[in-house]
């Protein structure tokens, strides 16, 4: 486990998975609702939030729009993905 | 998907991204952003990772509808080293765009110039610069300490405008 600060249930805070889950919960979407908005299967969302997979660039754009990330947050998300902090 | 990106490949080229509403969202110079200095002197090599990352960032932020890239070809009398360098940059762009699955359009210079610069007076590179000054007043053609307008930016902006006009997003 990297030495990042941990959030709820011991999940690392500075990871892509944590950013996605925390924003989804804040916006009041369930995994199924978010998946429906993105036009994908809900298991994909579960995989992202558990750090098993990461979205491709096309879906990432839709995700950014649905979860209303600002430019700074998007750059941060991309940096975490590039650094492998999934 | 709200962005059309124009790319003028080559080491003096540029990338310009224009939104459907006509605002310029990104201007990057190849020399500064997509190449790295090699050894002594002014020799530079393409930075493939920077090219890919720039496209990923634009796609994630705004959604790239189309990338318009100028077709490159061998010119009689041009040296082998120069052609290799141009071809390499061109190939890296094509590879990055195709890998990301972004729609692209390869346009011959004569094709976009005929359509975009039809009613623009003058000759040569000055026409693209004049059009950019008229249609995109907010576009900075002299970034940094440059005093002369950068024709790579003007060409990339014209390619982007060509993409917008071809897609019916801009009159």
CSV table of C-alpha atoms in Angstrom, one decimal:
chain,number,residue,atom,x,y,z
A,1,UNK,CA,0.0,0.0,0.0
A,2,UNK,CA,1.6,3.4,-1.0
A,3,UNK,CA,2.0,6.0,1.7
A,4,UNK,CA,-1.0,8.1,0.6
A,5,UNK,CA,-3.5,9.3,3.1
A,6,UNK,CA,-6.4,6.9,3.4
A,7,UNK,CA,-10.0,7.8,3.1
A,8,UNK,CA,-13.1,5.8,4.0
A,9,UNK,CA,-12.6,2.1,4.6
A,10,UNK,CA,-8.9,2.5,4.1
A,11,UNK,CA,-9.2,3.4,0.4
A,12,UNK,CA,-6.2,5.6,-0.7
A,13,UNK,CA,-7.3,9.2,-1.2
A,14,UNK,CA,-5.0,10.2,-4.0
A,15,UNK,CA,-6.1,7.6,-6.5
A,16,UNK,CA,-8.3,7.7,-9.6
A,17,UNK,CA,-10.6,5.1,-7.9
A,18,UNK,CA,-11.2,7.3,-4.9
A,19,UNK,CA,-11.8,10.4,-7.0
A,20,UNK,CA,-14.4,8.7,-9.0
A,21,UNK,CA,-16.2,7.1,-6.1
A,22,UNK,CA,-16.2,10.2,-3.9
A,23,UNK,CA,-17.5,12.4,-6.7
A,24,UNK,CA,-20.2,9.9,-7.7
A,25,UNK,CA,-21.5,9.6,-4.2
A,26,UNK,CA,-21.4,13.4,-3.8
A,27,UNK,CA,-23.4,13.8,-7.0
A,28,UNK,CA,-25.9,11.2,-5.6
A,29,UNK,CA,-25.6,8.6,-8.4
A,30,UNK,CA,-25.5,4.9,-7.9
A,31,UNK,CA,-23.1,2.8,-9.9
A,32,UNK,CA,-26.0,1.7,-12.1
A,33,UNK,CA,-27.2,5.3,-12.7
A,34,UNK,CA,-23.7,6.5,-13.6
A,35,UNK,CA,-23.2,3.5,-15.9
A,36,UNK,CA,-26.6,4.2,-17.6
A,37,UNK,CA,-25.6,7.9,-18.1
A,38,UNK,CA,-22.3,6.8,-19.7
A,39,UNK,CA,-24.0,4.0,-21.8
A,40,UNK,CA,-21.8,1.3,-20.3
A,41,UNK,CA,-22.3,-1.7,-18.1
A,42,UNK,CA,-22.4,-1.0,-14.3
A,43,UNK,CA,-19.6,-3.6,-13.7
A,44,UNK,CA,-17.2,-1.2,-15.5
A,45,UNK,CA,-17.9,1.5,-12.8
A,46,UNK,CA,-17.3,-1.1,-10.1
A,47,UNK,CA,-14.0,-2.0,-11.7
A,48,UNK,CA,-12.8,1.6,-11.8
A,49,UNK,CA,-13.8,2.2,-8.2
A,50,UNK,CA,-11.9,-0.9,-7.1
A,51,UNK,CA,-8.8,0.1,-9.0
A,52,UNK,CA,-9.0,-2.9,-11.3
A,53,UNK,CA,-9.5,-1.0,-14.5
A,54,UNK,CA,-9.4,2.5,-15.9
A,55,UNK,CA,-11.7,4.1,-18.5
A,56,UNK,CA,-10.5,4.8,-22.1
A,57,UNK,CA,-10.2,8.4,-23.3
A,58,UNK,CA,-13.6,8.5,-24.9
A,59,UNK,CA,-15.4,7.4,-21.8
A,60,UNK,CA,-13.2,9.6,-19.7
A,61,UNK,CA,-14.6,12.7,-21.5
A,62,UNK,CA,-18.2,11.5,-20.8
A,63,UNK,CA,-17.3,10.8,-17.2
A,64,UNK,CA,-15.8,14.3,-16.8
A,65,UNK,CA,-19.0,15.8,-18.2
A,66,UNK,CA,-21.4,13.7,-16.1
A,67,UNK,CA,-19.5,14.1,-12.8
A,68,UNK,CA,-18.7,17.8,-13.6
A,69,UNK,CA,-15.0,17.9,-13.0
A,70,UNK,CA,-13.3,21.2,-13.7
A,71,UNK,CA,-10.1,21.6,-15.8
A,72,UNK,CA,-7.8,21.4,-12.8
A,73,UNK,CA,-9.4,18.2,-11.6
A,74,UNK,CA,-9.3,16.6,-15.1
A,75,UNK,CA,-5.6,17.3,-15.3
A,76,UNK,CA,-5.1,15.8,-11.8
A,77,UNK,CA,-7.1,12.7,-12.9
A,78,UNK,CA,-5.0,12.3,-16.0
A,79,UNK,CA,-1.8,12.7,-14.0
A,80,UNK,CA,-2.9,10.0,-11.5
A,81,UNK,CA,-3.7,7.7,-14.4
A,82,UNK,CA,-0.3,8.4,-16.1
A,83,UNK,CA,1.5,7.7,-12.8
A,84,UNK,CA,-0.4,4.4,-12.4
A,85,UNK,CA,-2.2,5.5,-9.2
A,86,UNK,CA,-5.4,3.7,-10.3
B,1,UNK,CA,-17.5,16.3,-28.5
B,2,UNK,CA,-17.1,19.9,-29.1
B,3,UNK,CA,-13.6,20.5,-30.4
B,4,UNK,CA,-11.8,20.4,-33.8
B,5,UNK,CA,-8.0,20.2,-33.6
B,6,UNK,CA,-5.8,21.3,-36.5
B,7,UNK,CA,-2.3,20.1,-36.7
B,8,UNK,CA,0.5,21.4,-38.9
B,9,UNK,CA,3.2,18.6,-38.6
B,10,UNK,CA,6.8,19.4,-38.8
B,11,UNK,CA,9.2,20.9,-36.3
B,12,UNK,CA,8.0,24.5,-37.0
B,13,UNK,CA,4.4,23.4,-36.9
B,14,UNK,CA,1.7,23.8,-34.3
B,15,UNK,CA,-1.5,22.5,-32.8
B,16,UNK,CA,-4.6,24.6,-32.5
B,17,UNK,CA,-7.8,23.5,-31.0
B,18,UNK,CA,-11.0,25.5,-31.8
B,19,UNK,CA,-14.3,24.9,-30.0
B,20,UNK,CA,-17.6,24.7,-31.9
B,21,UNK,CA,-18.5,28.2,-30.6
B,22,UNK,CA,-15.4,29.6,-32.4
B,23,UNK,CA,-13.2,30.2,-29.4
B,24,UNK,CA,-9.6,29.0,-29.4
B,25,UNK,CA,-9.0,26.5,-26.5
B,26,UNK,CA,-5.4,25.5,-27.0
B,27,UNK,CA,-2.4,26.6,-29.0
B,28,UNK,CA,0.8,24.5,-28.8
B,29,UNK,CA,4.0,25.0,-30.7
B,30,UNK,CA,5.7,21.8,-31.8
B,31,UNK,CA,9.1,23.2,-31.2
B,32,UNK,CA,8.4,24.1,-27.6
B,33,UNK,CA,5.9,21.4,-26.5
B,34,UNK,CA,6.4,18.3,-28.7
B,35,UNK,CA,10.2,18.3,-29.2
B,36,UNK,CA,13.1,17.9,-26.8
B,37,UNK,CA,16.7,19.2,-27.3
B,38,UNK,CA,19.2,16.6,-28.3
B,39,UNK,CA,22.9,17.2,-27.6
B,40,UNK,CA,24.6,20.5,-28.4
B,41,UNK,CA,23.3,23.1,-30.8
B,42,UNK,CA,19.7,23.4,-32.0
B,43,UNK,CA,19.0,19.7,-32.8
B,44,UNK,CA,15.7,18.6,-31.5
B,45,UNK,CA,13.8,15.2,-31.5
B,46,UNK,CA,10.1,14.6,-31.4
B,47,UNK,CA,8.6,13.8,-28.0
B,48,UNK,CA,5.9,11.1,-28.8
B,49,UNK,CA,4.7,11.0,-25.2
B,50,UNK,CA,4.0,14.8,-25.1
B,51,UNK,CA,2.1,14.5,-28.4
B,52,UNK,CA,-0.1,11.7,-27.0
B,53,UNK,CA,-0.6,13.4,-23.7
B,54,UNK,CA,-1.7,16.7,-25.3
B,55,UNK,CA,-4.4,14.9,-27.3
B,56,UNK,CA,-5.5,12.9,-24.3
B,57,UNK,CA,-5.9,16.0,-22.3
B,58,UNK,CA,-7.9,17.8,-25.0
B,59,UNK,CA,-10.1,14.8,-25.5
B,60,UNK,CA,-10.8,14.4,-21.8
B,61,UNK,CA,-11.4,18.1,-21.2
B,62,UNK,CA,-13.5,19.0,-24.2
B,63,UNK,CA,-14.1,15.9,-26.4
B,64,UNK,CA,-12.3,16.0,-29.7
B,65,UNK,CA,-14.7,15.7,-32.6
B,66,UNK,CA,-12.1,15.7,-35.4
B,67,UNK,CA,-8.4,16.1,-35.9
B,68,UNK,CA,-7.5,17.7,-39.2
B,69,UNK,CA,-3.9,17.1,-40.1
B,70,UNK,CA,-2.0,18.4,-43.2
B,71,UNK,CA,-0.8,15.8,-45.6
B,72,UNK,CA,3.0,15.6,-45.9
B,73,UNK,CA,4.8,14.4,-49.0
B,74,UNK,CA,8.3,14.3,-50.4
B,75,UNK,CA,9.3,17.4,-52.3
B,76,UNK,CA,11.7,17.3,-55.2
B,77,UNK,CA,15.1,18.7,-54.2
B,78,UNK,CA,14.5,18.3,-50.4
B,79,UNK,CA,17.2,16.4,-48.5
B,80,UNK,CA,16.8,12.9,-47.1
B,81,UNK,CA,17.4,14.0,-43.5
B,82,UNK,CA,14.7,16.7,-43.7
B,83,UNK,CA,12.2,14.4,-45.2
B,84,UNK,CA,12.9,11.7,-42.6
B,85,UNK,CA,12.3,14.2,-39.9
B,86,UNK,CA,9.0,15.5,-41.4
B,87,UNK,CA,7.8,12.0,-42.1
B,88,UNK,CA,8.6,10.9,-38.5
B,89,UNK,CA,6.6,13.8,-37.0
B,90,UNK,CA,3.7,13.1,-39.3
B,91,UNK,CA,3.8,9.4,-38.5
B,92,UNK,CA,3.9,10.0,-34.8
B,93,UNK,CA,0.8,12.3,-35.0
B,94,UNK,CA,-1.1,9.7,-37.1
B,95,UNK,CA,-0.2,7.0,-34.7
B,96,UNK,CA,-1.2,8.9,-31.6
B,97,UNK,CA,-4.6,10.0,-33.1
B,98,UNK,CA,-5.3,6.4,-34.4
B,99,UNK,CA,-4.4,4.9,-31.0
B,100,UNK,CA,-6.8,7.2,-29.1
B,101,UNK,CA,-9.6,6.4,-31.6
B,102,UNK,CA,-10.2,10.0,-32.5
B,103,UNK,CA,-11.7,10.6,-36.0
B,104,UNK,CA,-9.1,12.3,-38.3
B,105,UNK,CA,-9.0,13.9,-41.7
B,106,UNK,CA,-5.8,14.1,-43.7
B,107,UNK,CA,-6.0,17.2,-46.0
B,108,UNK,CA,-3.7,18.1,-48.8
B,109,UNK,CA,-2.4,21.7,-48.4
B,110,UNK,CA,-3.9,22.7,-51.7
B,111,UNK,CA,-7.3,21.4,-50.7
B,112,UNK,CA,-7.7,23.4,-47.5
B,113,UNK,CA,-6.0,26.5,-49.0
B,114,UNK,CA,-8.4,26.4,-51.9
B,115,UNK,CA,-11.4,26.3,-49.6
B,116,UNK,CA,-10.3,28.5,-46.7
B,117,UNK,CA,-8.1,31.1,-48.4
B,118,UNK,CA,-10.3,31.6,-51.5
B,119,UNK,CA,-11.1,35.2,-51.0
B,120,UNK,CA,-8.1,36.2,-49.0
B,121,UNK,CA,-5.8,38.6,-50.8
B,122,UNK,CA,-2.0,38.2,-50.9
B,123,UNK,CA,0.3,35.3,-51.5
B,124,UNK,CA,2.1,32.6,-49.5
B,125,UNK,CA,2.0,32.2,-45.8
B,126,UNK,CA,0.7,35.8,-45.3
B,127,UNK,CA,-2.8,34.8,-46.4
B,128,UNK,CA,-3.2,32.3,-43.6
B,129,UNK,CA,-2.0,34.8,-41.1
B,130,UNK,CA,-4.3,37.5,-42.5
B,131,UNK,CA,-7.3,35.1,-42.3
B,132,UNK,CA,-6.5,34.2,-38.7
B,133,UNK,CA,-6.2,37.8,-37.7
B,134,UNK,CA,-9.6,38.5,-39.2
B,135,UNK,CA,-11.5,35.3,-38.1
B,136,UNK,CA,-9.8,34.6,-34.8
B,137,UNK,CA,-8.8,37.9,-33.3
B,138,UNK,CA,-8.1,36.3,-29.9
B,139,UNK,CA,-5.6,33.9,-31.4
B,140,UNK,CA,-2.1,34.9,-30.4
B,141,UNK,CA,0.2,34.4,-33.4
B,142,UNK,CA,3.2,35.8,-31.7
B,143,UNK,CA,3.5,33.8,-28.5
B,144,UNK,CA,6.3,34.5,-26.0
B,145,UNK,CA,9.0,36.9,-27.3
B,146,UNK,CA,8.2,36.3,-31.0
B,147,UNK,CA,7.7,39.4,-33.0
B,148,UNK,CA,6.9,37.8,-36.4
B,149,UNK,CA,3.6,36.0,-36.7
B,150,UNK,CA,4.1,32.2,-36.5
B,151,UNK,CA,2.9,30.7,-39.8
B,152,UNK,CA,2.7,27.2,-38.2
B,153,UNK,CA,0.0,28.5,-35.8
B,154,UNK,CA,-1.8,30.2,-38.6
B,155,UNK,CA,-1.7,27.0,-40.7
B,156,UNK,CA,-2.9,24.8,-37.8
B,157,UNK,CA,-5.7,27.3,-37.1
B,158,UNK,CA,-6.8,27.3,-40.7
B,159,UNK,CA,-6.8,23.5,-40.7
B,160,UNK,CA,-9.0,23.6,-37.6
B,161,UNK,CA,-11.3,26.1,-39.3
B,162,UNK,CA,-11.4,23.8,-42.4
B,163,UNK,CA,-12.6,21.0,-40.1
B,164,UNK,CA,-15.3,23.1,-38.5
B,165,UNK,CA,-16.5,24.4,-41.9
B,166,UNK,CA,-16.5,20.9,-43.5
B,167,UNK,CA,-18.5,19.6,-40.5
B,168,UNK,CA,-21.0,22.4,-40.9
B,169,UNK,CA,-20.2,23.9,-37.5
B,170,UNK,CA,-18.9,27.2,-38.7
B,171,UNK,CA,-19.9,29.4,-41.6
